[in-house]
Coordinates of C-alpha atoms and ligand atoms in Angstrom, one line a residue:
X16 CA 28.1 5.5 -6.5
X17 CA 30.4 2.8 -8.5
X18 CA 33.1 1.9 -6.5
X19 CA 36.0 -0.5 -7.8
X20 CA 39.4 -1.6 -6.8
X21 CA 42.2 -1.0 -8.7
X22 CA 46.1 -1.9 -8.4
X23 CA 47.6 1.2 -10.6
X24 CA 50.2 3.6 -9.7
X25 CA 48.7 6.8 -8.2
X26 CA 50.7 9.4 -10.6
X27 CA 49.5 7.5 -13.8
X28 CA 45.6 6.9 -13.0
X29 CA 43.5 9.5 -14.8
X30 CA 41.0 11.1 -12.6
X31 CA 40.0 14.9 -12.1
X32 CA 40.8 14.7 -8.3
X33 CA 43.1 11.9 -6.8
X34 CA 43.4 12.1 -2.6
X35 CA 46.4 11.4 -0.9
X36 CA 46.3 10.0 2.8
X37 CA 49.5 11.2 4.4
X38 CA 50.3 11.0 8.0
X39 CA 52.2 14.1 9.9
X40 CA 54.8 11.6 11.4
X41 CA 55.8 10.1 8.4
X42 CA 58.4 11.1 5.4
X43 CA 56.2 12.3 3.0
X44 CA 58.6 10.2 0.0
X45 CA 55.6 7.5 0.0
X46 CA 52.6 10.5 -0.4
X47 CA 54.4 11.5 -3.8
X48 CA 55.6 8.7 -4.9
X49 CA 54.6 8.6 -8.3
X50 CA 53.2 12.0 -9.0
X51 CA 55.5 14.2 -11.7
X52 CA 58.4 16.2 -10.0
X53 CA 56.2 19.5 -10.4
X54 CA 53.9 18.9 -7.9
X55 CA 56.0 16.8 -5.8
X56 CA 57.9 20.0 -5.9
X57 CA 54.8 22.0 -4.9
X58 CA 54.0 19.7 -2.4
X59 CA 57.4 19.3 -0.2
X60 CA 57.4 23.4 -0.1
X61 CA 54.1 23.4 1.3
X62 CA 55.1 20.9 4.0
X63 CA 59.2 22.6 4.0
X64 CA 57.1 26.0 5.1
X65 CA 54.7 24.6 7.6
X66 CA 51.4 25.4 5.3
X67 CA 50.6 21.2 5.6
X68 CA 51.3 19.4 8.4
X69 CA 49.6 16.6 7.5
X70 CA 47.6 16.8 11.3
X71 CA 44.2 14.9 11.0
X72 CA 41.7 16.4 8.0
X73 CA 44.2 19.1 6.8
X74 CA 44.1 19.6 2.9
X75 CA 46.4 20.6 0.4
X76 CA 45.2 20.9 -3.1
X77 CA 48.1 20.5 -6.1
X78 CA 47.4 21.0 -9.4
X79 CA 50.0 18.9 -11.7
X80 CA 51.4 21.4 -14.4
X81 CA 51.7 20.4 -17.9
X82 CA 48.5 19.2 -20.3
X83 CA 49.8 15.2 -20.1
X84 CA 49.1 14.7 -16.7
X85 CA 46.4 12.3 -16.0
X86 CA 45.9 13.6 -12.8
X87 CA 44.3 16.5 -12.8
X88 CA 44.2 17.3 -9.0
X89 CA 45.6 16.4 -5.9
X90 CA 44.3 16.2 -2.7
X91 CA 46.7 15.5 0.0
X92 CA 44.7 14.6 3.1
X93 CA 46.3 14.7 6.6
X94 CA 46.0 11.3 8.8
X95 CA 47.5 12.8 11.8
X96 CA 50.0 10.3 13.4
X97 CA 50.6 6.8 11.8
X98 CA 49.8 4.9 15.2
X99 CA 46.9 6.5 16.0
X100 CA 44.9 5.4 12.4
X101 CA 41.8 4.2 13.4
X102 CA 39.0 3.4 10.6
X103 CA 37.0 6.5 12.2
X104 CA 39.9 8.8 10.5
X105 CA 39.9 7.1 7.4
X106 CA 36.0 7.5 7.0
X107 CA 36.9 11.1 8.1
X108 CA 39.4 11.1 5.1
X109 CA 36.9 9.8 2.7
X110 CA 34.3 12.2 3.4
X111 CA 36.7 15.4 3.3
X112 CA 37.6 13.7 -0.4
X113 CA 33.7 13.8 -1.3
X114 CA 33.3 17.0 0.0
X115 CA 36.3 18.6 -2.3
X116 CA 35.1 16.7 -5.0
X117 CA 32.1 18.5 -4.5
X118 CA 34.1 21.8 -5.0
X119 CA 35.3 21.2 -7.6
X120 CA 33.0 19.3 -9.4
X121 CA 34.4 16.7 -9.6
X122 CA 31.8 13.7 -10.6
X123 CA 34.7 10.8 -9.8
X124 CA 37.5 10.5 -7.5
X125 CA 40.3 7.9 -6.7
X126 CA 41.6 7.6 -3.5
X127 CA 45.0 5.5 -2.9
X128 CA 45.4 3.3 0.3
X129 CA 49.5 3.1 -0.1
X130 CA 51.3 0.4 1.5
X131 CA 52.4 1.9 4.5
X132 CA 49.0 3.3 5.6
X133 CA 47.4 -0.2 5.4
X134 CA 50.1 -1.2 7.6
X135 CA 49.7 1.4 10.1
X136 CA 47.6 1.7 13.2
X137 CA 45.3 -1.4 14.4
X138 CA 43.6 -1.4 11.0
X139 CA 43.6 -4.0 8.6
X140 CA 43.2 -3.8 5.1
X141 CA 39.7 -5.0 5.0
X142 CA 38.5 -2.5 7.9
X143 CA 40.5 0.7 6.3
X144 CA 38.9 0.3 2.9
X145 CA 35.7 -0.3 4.4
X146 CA 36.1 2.7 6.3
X147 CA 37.5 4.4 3.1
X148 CA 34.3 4.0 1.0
X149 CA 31.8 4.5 4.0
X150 CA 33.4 7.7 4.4
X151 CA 33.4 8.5 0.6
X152 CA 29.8 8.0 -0.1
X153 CA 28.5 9.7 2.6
X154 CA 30.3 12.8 2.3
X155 CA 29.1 12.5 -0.8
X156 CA 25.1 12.5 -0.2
X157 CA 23.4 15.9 -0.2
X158 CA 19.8 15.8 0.2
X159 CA 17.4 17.7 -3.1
X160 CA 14.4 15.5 -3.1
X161 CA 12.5 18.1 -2.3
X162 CA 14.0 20.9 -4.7
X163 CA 12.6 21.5 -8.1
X164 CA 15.5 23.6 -9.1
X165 CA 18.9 23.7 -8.1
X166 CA 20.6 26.7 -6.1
X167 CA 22.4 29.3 -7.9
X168 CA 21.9 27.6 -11.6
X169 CA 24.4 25.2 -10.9
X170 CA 23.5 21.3 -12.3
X171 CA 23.9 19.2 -9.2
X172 CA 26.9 17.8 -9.6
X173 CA 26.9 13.8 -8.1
X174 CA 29.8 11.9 -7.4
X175 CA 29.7 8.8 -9.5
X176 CA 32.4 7.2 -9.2
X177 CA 35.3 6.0 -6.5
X178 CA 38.2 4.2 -7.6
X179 CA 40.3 2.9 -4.3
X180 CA 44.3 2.3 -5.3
X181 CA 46.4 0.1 -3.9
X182 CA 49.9 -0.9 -5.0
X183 CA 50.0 -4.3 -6.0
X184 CA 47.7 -7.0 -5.6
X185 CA 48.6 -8.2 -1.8
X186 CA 46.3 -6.3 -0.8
X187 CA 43.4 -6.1 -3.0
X188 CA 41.2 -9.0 -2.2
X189 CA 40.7 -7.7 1.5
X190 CA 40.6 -4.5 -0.2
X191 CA 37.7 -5.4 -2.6
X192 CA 35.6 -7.1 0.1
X193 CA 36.2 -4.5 2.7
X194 CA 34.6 -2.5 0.0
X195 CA 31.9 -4.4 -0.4
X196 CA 30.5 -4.3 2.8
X197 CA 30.9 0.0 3.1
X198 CA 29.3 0.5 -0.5
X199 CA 26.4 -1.4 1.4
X200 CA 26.7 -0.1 5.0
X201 CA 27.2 3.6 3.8
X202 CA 23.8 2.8 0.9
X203 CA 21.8 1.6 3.8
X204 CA 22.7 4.9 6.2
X205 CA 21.8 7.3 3.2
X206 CA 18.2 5.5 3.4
X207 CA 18.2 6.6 7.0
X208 CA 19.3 9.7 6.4
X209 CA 16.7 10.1 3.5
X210 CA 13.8 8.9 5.3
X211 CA 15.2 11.6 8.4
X212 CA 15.3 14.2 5.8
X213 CA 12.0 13.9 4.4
X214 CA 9.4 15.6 5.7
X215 CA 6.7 15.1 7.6
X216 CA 4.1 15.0 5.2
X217 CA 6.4 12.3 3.1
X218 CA 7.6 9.9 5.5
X219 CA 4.3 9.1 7.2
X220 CA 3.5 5.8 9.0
X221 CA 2.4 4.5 5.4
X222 CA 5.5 5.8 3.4
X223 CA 7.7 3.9 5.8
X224 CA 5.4 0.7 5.5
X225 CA 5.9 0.6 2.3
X226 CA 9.7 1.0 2.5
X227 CA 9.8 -1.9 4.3
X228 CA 7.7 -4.2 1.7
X229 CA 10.8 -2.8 -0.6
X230 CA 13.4 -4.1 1.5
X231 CA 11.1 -7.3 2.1
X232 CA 10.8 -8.0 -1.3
X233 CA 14.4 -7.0 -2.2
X234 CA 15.7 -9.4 0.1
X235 CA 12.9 -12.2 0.9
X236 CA 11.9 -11.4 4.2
X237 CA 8.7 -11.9 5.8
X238 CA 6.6 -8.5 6.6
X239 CA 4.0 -8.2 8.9
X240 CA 2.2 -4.5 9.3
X241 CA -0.8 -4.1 11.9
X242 CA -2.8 -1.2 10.8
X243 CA -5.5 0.1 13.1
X244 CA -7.9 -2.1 13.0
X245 CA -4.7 -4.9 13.7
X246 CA -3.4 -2.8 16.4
X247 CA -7.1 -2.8 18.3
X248 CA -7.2 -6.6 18.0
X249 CA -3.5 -7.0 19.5
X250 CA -4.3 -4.3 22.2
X251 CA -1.7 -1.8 21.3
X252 CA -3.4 0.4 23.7
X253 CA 0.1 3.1 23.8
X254 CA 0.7 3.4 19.8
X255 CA -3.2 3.8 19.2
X256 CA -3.6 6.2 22.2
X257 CA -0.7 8.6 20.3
X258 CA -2.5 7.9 17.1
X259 CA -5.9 9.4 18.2
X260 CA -5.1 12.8 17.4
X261 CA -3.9 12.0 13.9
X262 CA -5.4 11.1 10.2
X263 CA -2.7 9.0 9.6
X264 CA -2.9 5.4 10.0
X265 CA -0.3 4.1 12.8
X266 CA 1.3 1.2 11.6
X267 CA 3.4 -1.9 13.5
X268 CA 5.7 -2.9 10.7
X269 CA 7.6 -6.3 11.8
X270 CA 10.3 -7.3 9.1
X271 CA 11.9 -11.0 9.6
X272 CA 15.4 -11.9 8.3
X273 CA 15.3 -15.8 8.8
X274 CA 18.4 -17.5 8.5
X275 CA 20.1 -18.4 11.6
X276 CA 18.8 -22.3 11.8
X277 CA 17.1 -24.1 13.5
X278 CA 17.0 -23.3 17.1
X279 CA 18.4 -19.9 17.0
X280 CA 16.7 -17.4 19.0
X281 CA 16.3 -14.1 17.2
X282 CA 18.3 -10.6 17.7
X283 CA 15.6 -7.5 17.7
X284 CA 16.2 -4.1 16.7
X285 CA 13.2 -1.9 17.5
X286 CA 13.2 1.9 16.3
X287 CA 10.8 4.5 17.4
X288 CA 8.8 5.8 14.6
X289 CA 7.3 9.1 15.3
X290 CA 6.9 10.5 11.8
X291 CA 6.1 14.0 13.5
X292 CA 6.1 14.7 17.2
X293 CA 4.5 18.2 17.8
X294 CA 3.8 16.8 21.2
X295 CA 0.6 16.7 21.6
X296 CA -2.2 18.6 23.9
X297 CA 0.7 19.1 25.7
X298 CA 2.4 21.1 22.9
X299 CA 5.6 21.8 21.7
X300 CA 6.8 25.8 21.7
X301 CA 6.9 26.2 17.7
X302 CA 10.7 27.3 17.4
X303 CA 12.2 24.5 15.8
X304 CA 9.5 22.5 15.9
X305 CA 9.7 21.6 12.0
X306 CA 13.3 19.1 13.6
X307 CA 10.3 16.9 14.9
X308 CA 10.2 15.5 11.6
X309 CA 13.6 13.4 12.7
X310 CA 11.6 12.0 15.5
X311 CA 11.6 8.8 13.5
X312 CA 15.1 8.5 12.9
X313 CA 15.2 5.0 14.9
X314 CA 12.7 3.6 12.7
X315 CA 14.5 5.4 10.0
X316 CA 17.6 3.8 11.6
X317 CA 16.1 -0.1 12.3
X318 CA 14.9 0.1 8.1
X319 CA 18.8 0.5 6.9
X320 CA 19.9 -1.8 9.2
X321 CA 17.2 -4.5 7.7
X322 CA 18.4 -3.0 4.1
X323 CA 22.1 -3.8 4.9
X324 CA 21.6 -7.2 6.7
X325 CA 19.9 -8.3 3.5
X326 CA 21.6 -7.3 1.2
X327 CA 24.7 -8.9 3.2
X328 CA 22.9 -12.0 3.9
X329 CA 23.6 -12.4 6.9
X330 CA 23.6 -15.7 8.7
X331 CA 21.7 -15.0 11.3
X332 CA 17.5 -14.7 12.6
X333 CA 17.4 -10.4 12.8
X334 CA 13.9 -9.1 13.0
X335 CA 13.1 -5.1 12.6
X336 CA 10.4 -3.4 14.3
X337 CA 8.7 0.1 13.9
X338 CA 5.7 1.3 15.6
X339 CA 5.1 4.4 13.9
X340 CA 2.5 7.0 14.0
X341 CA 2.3 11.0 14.4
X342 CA 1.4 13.0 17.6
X343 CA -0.5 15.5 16.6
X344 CA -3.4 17.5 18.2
X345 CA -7.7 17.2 17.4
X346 CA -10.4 16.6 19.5
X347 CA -9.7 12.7 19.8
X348 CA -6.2 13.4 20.8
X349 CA -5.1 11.8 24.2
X350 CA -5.1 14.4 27.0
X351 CA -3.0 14.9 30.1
X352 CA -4.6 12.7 32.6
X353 CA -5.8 10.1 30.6
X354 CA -5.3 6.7 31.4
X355 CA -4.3 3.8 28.9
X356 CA -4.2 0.6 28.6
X357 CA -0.6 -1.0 27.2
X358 CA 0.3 -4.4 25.4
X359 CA 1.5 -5.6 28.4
X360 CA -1.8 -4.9 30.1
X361 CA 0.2 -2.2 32.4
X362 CA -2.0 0.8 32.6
X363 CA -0.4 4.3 32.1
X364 CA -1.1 7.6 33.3
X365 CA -0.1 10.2 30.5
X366 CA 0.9 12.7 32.4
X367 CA 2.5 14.7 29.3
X368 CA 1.0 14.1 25.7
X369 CA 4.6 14.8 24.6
X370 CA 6.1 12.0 26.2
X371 CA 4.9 9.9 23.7
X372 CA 7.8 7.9 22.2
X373 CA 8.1 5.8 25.2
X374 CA 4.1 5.1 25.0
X375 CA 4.7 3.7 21.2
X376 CA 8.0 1.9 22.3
X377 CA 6.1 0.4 25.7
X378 CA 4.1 -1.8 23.2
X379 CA 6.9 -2.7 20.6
X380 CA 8.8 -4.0 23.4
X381 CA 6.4 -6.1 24.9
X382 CA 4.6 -7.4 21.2
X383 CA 8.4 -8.6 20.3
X384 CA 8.6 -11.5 23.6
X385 CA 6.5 -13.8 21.3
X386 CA 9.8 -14.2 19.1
X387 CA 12.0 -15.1 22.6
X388 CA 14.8 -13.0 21.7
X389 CA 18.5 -13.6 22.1
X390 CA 18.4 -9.7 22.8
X391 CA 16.6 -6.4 21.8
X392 CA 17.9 -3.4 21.3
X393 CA 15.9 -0.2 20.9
X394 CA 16.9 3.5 19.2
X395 CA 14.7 6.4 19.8
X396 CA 14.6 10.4 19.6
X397 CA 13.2 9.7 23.5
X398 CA 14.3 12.7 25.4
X399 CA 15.7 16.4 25.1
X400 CA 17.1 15.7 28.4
X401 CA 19.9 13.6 26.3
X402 CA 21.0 16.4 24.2
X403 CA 21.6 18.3 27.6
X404 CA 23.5 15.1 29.2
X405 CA 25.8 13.9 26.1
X406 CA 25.4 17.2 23.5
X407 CA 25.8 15.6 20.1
X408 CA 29.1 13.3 20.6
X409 CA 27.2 10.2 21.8
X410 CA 23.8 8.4 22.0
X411 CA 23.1 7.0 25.7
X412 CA 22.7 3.5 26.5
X413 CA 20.8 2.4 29.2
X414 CA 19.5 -1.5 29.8
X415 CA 18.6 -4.5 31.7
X416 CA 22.3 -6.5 31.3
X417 CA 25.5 -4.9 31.4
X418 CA 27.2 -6.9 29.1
X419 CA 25.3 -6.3 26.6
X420 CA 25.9 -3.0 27.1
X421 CA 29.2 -3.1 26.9
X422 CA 28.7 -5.4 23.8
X423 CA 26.8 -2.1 22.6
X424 CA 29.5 0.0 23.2
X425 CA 32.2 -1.9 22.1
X426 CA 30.2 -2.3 19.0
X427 CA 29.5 2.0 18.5
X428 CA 33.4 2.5 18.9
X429 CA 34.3 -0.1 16.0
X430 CA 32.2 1.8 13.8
X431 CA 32.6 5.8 14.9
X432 CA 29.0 5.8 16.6
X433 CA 29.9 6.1 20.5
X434 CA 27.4 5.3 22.9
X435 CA 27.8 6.0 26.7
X436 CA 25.8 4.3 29.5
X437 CA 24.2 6.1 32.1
X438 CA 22.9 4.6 35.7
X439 CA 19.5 3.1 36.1
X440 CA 19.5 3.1 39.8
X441 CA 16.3 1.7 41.4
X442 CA 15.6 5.0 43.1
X443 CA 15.0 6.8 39.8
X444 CA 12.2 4.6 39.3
X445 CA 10.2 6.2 41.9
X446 CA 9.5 9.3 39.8
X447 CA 7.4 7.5 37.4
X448 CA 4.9 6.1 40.4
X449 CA 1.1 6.9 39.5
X450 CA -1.4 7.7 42.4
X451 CA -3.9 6.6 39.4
X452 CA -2.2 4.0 37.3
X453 CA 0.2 1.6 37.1
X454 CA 2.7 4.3 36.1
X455 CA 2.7 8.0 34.2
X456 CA 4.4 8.4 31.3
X457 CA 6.6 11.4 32.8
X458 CA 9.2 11.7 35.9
X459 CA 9.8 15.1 35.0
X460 CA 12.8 17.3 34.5
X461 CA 15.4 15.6 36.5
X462 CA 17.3 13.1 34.9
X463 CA 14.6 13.0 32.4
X464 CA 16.4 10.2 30.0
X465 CA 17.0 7.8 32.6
X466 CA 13.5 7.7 33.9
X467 CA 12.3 7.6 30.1
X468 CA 15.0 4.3 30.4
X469 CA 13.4 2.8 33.4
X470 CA 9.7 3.1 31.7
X471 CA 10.5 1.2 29.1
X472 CA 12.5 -1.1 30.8
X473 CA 9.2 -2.1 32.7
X474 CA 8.0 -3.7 29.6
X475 CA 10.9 -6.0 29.1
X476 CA 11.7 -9.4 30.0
X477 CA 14.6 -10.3 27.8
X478 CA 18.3 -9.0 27.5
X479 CA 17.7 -5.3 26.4
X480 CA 19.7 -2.1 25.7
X481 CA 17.6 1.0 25.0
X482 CA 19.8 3.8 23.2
X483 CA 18.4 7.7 22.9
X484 CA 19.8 9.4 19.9
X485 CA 18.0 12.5 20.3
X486 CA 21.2 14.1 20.1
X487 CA 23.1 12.1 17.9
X488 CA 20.4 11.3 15.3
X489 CA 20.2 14.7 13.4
X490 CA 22.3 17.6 13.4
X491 CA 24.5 20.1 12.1
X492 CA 26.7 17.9 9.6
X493 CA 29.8 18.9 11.5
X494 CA 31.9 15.8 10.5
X495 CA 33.4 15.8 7.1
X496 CA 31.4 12.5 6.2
X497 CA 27.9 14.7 7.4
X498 CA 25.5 17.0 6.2
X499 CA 23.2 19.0 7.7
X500 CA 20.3 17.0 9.1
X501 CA 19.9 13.4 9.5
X502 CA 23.2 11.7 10.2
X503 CA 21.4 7.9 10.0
X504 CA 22.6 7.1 13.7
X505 CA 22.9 4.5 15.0
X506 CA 22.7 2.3 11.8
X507 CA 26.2 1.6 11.4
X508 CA 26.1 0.5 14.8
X509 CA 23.0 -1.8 14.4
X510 CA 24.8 -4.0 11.6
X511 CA 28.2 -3.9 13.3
X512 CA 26.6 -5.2 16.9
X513 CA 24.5 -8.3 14.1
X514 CA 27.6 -9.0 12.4
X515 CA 29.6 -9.7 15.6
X516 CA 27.2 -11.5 16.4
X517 CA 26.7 -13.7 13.7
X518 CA 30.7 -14.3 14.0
Ligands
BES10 N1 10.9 13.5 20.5 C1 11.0 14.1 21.8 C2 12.4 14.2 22.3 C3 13.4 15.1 21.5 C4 13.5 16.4 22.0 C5 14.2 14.6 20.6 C6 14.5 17.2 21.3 C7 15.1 15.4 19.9 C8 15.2 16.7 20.3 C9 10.2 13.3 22.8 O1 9.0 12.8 22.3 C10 9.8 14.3 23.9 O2 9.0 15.2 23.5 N2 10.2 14.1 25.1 C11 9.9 15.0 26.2 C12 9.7 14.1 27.4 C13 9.1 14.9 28.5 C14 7.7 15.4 28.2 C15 9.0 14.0 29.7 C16 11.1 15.9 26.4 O3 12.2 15.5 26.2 O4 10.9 17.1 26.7
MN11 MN1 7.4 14.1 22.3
ZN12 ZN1 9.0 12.3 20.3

């Protein structure tokens, strides 16, 4: 999508659909400002009647009479109260814009940011059009890879272009860069959400390998990827034992974005990579099954997040790490009862084939204390349990330092992509004791995502936050800047957290 910046008076700037933010507690004067008295007209009745209100992602569509107009339509889009504008609700805006473009087929649209909306709320100019264009191109993104033709005859219609106004030029470098950075955040999500979306038979251990020598290559970082043969020699004992039952290679891709200085200790993301979970020996009932292929959405995730930081170039030492693999069934598969041998050199009892993720993530964890890191965090599809907890409104935190969590948080609500902690009290631990091992892999149904938190946190020795986004990861596209399936979760949240960070 070409997005620019442009300082033009709304009514006189020829696009088939211009959007209109307008908030419910505000005179509506500034919303039509500009358009011709026809559909300024048609607008103040709708509002004099009560049919827009203006409350948060209410639409009114206008259509300026006359053949001179160069606005073809109008979208007025409500903002709900002026205090309350967060960037979350103008991302919301943007996306309810891409999707209305998409019913009408409409391949550009502008958007105005007026005066008194970047003046509103605790959002600055930068952050709202940043927001703005996030929201824009990802309502935009539908997902046809895999169709050879489209539905109901209908040419696909893509939005190409955005045009963001704003009146007069005080604005408009902040504007411009706050632009900037979405058209890159929202470019990297949509590789997230791709790789989520395709399936399993696509995005294997290999296909995601080689995304990352793309975003290696793109952006001059160094790539390391352990195949098998690597992973034997570095004792990867929980990615390989998931790997048994699979032809695929499993794959430890390491991607390294040096530029920090001397003396910096690295941040670490770490994203679980599953490229299909059917669970195992201990199998997965096969309604819904086919959503396992989201199971890598972390690594999916950790990959944007590199893409974005990159492309950004940030100053800072970020590393990205994926162990990836499939768990899958055959006569070499891992069984209930077997015991491994991790990274660390902790031995684990697998007690469920289908508690798997943590096994994978086990050994990330504790190959990534050679680089000394500032601090780790980790994103995985870990636990049903999760969806039960938080539903689909928030990923859940868990971790070794509690400001760092908070950090986390903090981070998640700048960006629309909440995280909530829950406890890791040392008595949870005792559910993942082994009368055979060093630990099992499972502490059963109660408070299944915390004990999948406190297994992984017995592999780290560092500043950690683990966050499970098996609810938050994929889903049913509910928000106007969603679509059905992969929602790219948490990547926004991964650059946000770097770039505070960086200062
Ligand atoms: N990938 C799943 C978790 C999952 C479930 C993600 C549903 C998204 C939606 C994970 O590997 C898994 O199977 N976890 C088990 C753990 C249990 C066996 C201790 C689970 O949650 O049932
Ligand atoms: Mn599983
Ligand atoms: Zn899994």
């Amino acid at each position: 999508m070409n997005v620019s910046v442009q300082s033009a008076a709304s009514g006189r700037f020829a696009t088939p659909l211009l959007a209109v933010p307008v908030f419910a507690d505000a005179p509506g004067d500034e919303a039509v400002a500009g358009l011709d008295a026809g559909t300024a007209a048609q607008i103040a009745a709708a509002r004099a009647r009560g049919d827009f209100t203006a409350k948060e992602n209410q639409t009114l569509l206008a259509y300026p009479a006359g053949g001179d107009s160069p606005v073809e339509r109008v979208l007025l889009v409500g903002m709900g109260k002026r205090d309350d504008l967060t960037p979350e609700r103008l991302r919301r805006a943007g996306g309810t814009a891409a999707k209305q473009a998409g019913k009408v087929r409409a391949e550009r649209v502008a958007f105005v940011l007026p005066a008194g909306l970047l003046a509103a709320g605790k959002v600055d100019a930068r952050q709202a059009a940043q927001a703005l264009v996030e929201g824009v191109a990802l309502g935009a993104y539908t997902f046809t890879e895999m169709k050879s033709r489209p539905e109901n005859g209908d040419a696909p219609v893509a939005l190409s272009d955005l045009a963001v106004l704003v009146e007069g030029d005080d604005s408009a470098a902040a504007v411009r860069e706050g632009a900037r950075v979405g058209e890159i955040l929202a470019r990297a999500e949509l590789l997230a959400r791709d790789l989520g979306n395709l399936p399993g038979n696509v995005a294997t251990p290999t296909y995601l390998a080689q995304t990352a020598e793309k975003i290696a290559g793109a952006h001059g970082m160094k790539l390391t990827v352990l195949g098998r043969k690597e992973l034997e020699a570095e004792g990867m004992g929980g990615l390989l034992a998931v790997a048994q039952g699979s032809e695929q290679e499993p794959k430890l891709i390491v991607l390294e974005h040096r530029h920090g200085g001397k003396g910096t200790k690295p941040l670490v993301i770490v994203g679980k990579g599953v490229t299909f979970d059917s669970g195992g020996i201990s199998i997965k009932p096969a309604a819904n099954m086919e959503e396992m292929k989201f199971d890598m959405s972390g690594a999916g995730a950790t990959l944007a997040a590199m893409q974005a930081i990159g492309e950004l170039g940030v100053k800072a030492d970020v590393i990205g790490v994926v162990p990836t693999t499939e768990n899958l069934l055959s006569g070499a598969a891992m069984k209930p009862g077997d015991v491994l041998r991790s990274h660390l050199g902790k031995t684990i009892e697998v007690v469920n084939t289908d508690a798997e993720g943590r096994l994978i993530l086990a050994d990330a964890l504790s190959y990534v204390r050679r680089f000394d890191p500032a601090a780790v965090i980790d994103a995985a599809t870990l636990t049903g349990a999760c969806v039960i907890a938080l539903g689909h409104q928030a990923s859940a935190a868990m971790g070794n330092d509690e400001a760092l969590i908070e950090e986390i948080r903090a981070a998640g609500d700048r960006v629309g992509q909440r995280i909530w902690p829950l406890p890791m009290y040392d008595e949870y631990r005792e559910q993942i004791r082994s009368d055979y091992a060093d630990i099992k892999n499972s502490g059963g149904r109660p408070a299944g995502t915390i004990t999948a938190g406190w297994f992984l946190r017995e592999f780290v020795s560092y500043p950690w936050v683990h966050l499970d986004v098996a609810g938050t990861a994929y889903g049913e596209g509910k928000l106007p800047y969603q679509t059905r399936g992969s929602t790219g979760v948490p990547t926004r949240l991964f650059v946000e957290w770097v770039l505070a960070r960086a200062g």
